[in-house]
PDB file of C-alpha atoms in Angstrom:
ATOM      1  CA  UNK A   1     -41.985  17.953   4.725  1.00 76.00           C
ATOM      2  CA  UNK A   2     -40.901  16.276   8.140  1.00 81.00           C
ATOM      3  CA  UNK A   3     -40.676  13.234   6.245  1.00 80.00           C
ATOM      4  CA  UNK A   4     -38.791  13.621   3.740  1.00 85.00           C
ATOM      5  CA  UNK A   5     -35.806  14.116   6.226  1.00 89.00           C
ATOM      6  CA  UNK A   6     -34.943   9.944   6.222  1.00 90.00           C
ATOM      7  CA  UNK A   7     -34.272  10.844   2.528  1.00 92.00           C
ATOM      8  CA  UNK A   8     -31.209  13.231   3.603  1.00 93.00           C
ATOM      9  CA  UNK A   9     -28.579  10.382   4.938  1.00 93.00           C
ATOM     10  CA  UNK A  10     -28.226   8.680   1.762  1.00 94.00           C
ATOM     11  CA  UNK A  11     -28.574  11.955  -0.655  1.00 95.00           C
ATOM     12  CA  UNK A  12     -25.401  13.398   1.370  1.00 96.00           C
ATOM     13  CA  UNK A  13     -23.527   9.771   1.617  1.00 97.00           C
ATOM     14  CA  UNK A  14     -23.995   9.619  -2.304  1.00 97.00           C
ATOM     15  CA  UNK A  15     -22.661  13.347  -2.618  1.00 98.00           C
ATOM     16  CA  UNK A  16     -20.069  12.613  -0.389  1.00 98.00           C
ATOM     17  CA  UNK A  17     -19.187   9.008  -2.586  1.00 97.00           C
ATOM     18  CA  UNK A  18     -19.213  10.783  -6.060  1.00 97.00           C
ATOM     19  CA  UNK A  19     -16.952  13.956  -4.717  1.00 97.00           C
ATOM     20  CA  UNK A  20     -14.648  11.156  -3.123  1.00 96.00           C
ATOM     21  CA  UNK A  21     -15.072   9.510  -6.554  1.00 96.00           C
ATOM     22  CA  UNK A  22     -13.781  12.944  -8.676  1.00 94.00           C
ATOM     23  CA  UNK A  23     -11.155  13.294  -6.696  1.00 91.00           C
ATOM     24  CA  UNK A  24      -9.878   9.681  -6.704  1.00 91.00           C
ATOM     25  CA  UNK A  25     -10.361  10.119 -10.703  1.00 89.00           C
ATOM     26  CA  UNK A  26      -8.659  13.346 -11.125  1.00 86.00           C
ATOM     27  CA  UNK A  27      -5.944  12.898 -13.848  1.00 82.00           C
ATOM     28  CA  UNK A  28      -2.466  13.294 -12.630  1.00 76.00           C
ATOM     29  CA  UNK A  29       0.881  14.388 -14.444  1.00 69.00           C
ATOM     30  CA  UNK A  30       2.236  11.055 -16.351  1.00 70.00           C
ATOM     31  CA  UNK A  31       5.636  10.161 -15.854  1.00 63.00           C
ATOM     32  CA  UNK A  32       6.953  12.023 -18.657  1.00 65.00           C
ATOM     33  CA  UNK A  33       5.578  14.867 -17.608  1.00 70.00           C
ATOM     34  CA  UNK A  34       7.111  15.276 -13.918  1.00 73.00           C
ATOM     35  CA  UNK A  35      10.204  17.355 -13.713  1.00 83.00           C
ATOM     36  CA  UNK A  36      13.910  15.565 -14.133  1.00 84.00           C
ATOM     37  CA  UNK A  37      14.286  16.140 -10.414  1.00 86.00           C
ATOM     38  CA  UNK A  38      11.154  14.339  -9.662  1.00 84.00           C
ATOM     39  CA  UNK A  39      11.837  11.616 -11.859  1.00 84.00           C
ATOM     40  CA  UNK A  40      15.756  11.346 -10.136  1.00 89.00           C
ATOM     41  CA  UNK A  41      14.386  11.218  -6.949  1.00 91.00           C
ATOM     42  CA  UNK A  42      11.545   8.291  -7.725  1.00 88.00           C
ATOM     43  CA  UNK A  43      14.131   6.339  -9.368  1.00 92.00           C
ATOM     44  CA  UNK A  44      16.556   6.566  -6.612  1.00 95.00           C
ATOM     45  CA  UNK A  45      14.092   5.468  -4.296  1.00 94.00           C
ATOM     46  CA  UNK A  46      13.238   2.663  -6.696  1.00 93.00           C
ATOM     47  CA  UNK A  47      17.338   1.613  -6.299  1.00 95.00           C
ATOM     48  CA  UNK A  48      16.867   2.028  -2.720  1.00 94.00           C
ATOM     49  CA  UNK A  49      14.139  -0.475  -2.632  1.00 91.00           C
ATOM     50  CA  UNK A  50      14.825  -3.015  -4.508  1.00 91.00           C
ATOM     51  CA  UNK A  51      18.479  -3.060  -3.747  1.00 91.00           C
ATOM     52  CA  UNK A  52      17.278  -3.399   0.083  1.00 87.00           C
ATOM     53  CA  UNK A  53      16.826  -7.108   1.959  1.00 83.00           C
ATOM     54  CA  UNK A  54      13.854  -8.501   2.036  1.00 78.00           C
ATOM     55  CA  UNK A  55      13.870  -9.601   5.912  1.00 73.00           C
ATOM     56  CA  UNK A  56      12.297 -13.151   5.181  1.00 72.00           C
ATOM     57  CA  UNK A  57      15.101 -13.847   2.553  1.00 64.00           C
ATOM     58  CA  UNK A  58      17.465 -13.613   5.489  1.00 57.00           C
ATOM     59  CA  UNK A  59      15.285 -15.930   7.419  1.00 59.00           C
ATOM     60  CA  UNK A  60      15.018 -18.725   4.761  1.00 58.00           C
ATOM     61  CA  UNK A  61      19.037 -18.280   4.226  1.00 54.00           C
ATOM     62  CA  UNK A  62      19.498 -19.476   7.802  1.00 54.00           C
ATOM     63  CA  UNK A  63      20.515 -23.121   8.518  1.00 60.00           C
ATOM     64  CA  UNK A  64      17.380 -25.765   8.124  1.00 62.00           C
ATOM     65  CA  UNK A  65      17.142 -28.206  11.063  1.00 66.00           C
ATOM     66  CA  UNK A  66      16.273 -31.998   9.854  1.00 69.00           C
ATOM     67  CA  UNK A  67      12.491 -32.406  10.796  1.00 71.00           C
ATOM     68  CA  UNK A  68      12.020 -34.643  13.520  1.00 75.00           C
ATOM     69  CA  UNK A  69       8.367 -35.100  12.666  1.00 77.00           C
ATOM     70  CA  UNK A  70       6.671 -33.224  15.405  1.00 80.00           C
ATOM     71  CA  UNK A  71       5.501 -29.609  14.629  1.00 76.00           C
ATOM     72  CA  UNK A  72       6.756 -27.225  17.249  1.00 74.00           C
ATOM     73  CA  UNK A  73       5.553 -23.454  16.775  1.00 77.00           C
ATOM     74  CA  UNK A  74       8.487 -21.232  17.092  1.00 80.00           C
ATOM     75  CA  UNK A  75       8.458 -18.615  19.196  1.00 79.00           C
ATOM     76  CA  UNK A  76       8.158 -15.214  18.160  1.00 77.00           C
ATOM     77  CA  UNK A  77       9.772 -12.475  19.884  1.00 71.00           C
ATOM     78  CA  UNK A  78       7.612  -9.362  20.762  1.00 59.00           C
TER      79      UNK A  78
END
């Protein structure tokens, strides 16, 4: 019976994988089927977002130096 006991890693890793799997799987509520307030609130923080910056946009908007031909790493600041 003693060995037999290398045999109980993987049974409880593949228990532990399929639960995981179930509950990864589980069905949710749709869209349609959230409440109004719900679905407010998601789109609002869909207007937030995509109404927001994007930082590197800012970054590309800023003046380009000529290129001199020799690649110098910027700095970055911590």
């Amino acid at each position: 019976m003693a060995i037999l006991l290398w045999l109980l890693p993987p049974v409880v890793a593949t228990a532990l994988a399929a639960a995981w799997a179930v509950w990864v799987g589980r069905n949710r509520p749709a869209l349609h089927e959230r409440s109004e307030a719900a679905q407010e609130r998601a789109q609002q923080r869909f207007a937030e977002a995509i109404s927001r910056e994007h930082p590197q946009a800012v970054r590309r908007r800023a003046a380009h130096e000529h290129s001199t031909g020799v690649a110098v790493r910027q700095r970055r600041s911590a």
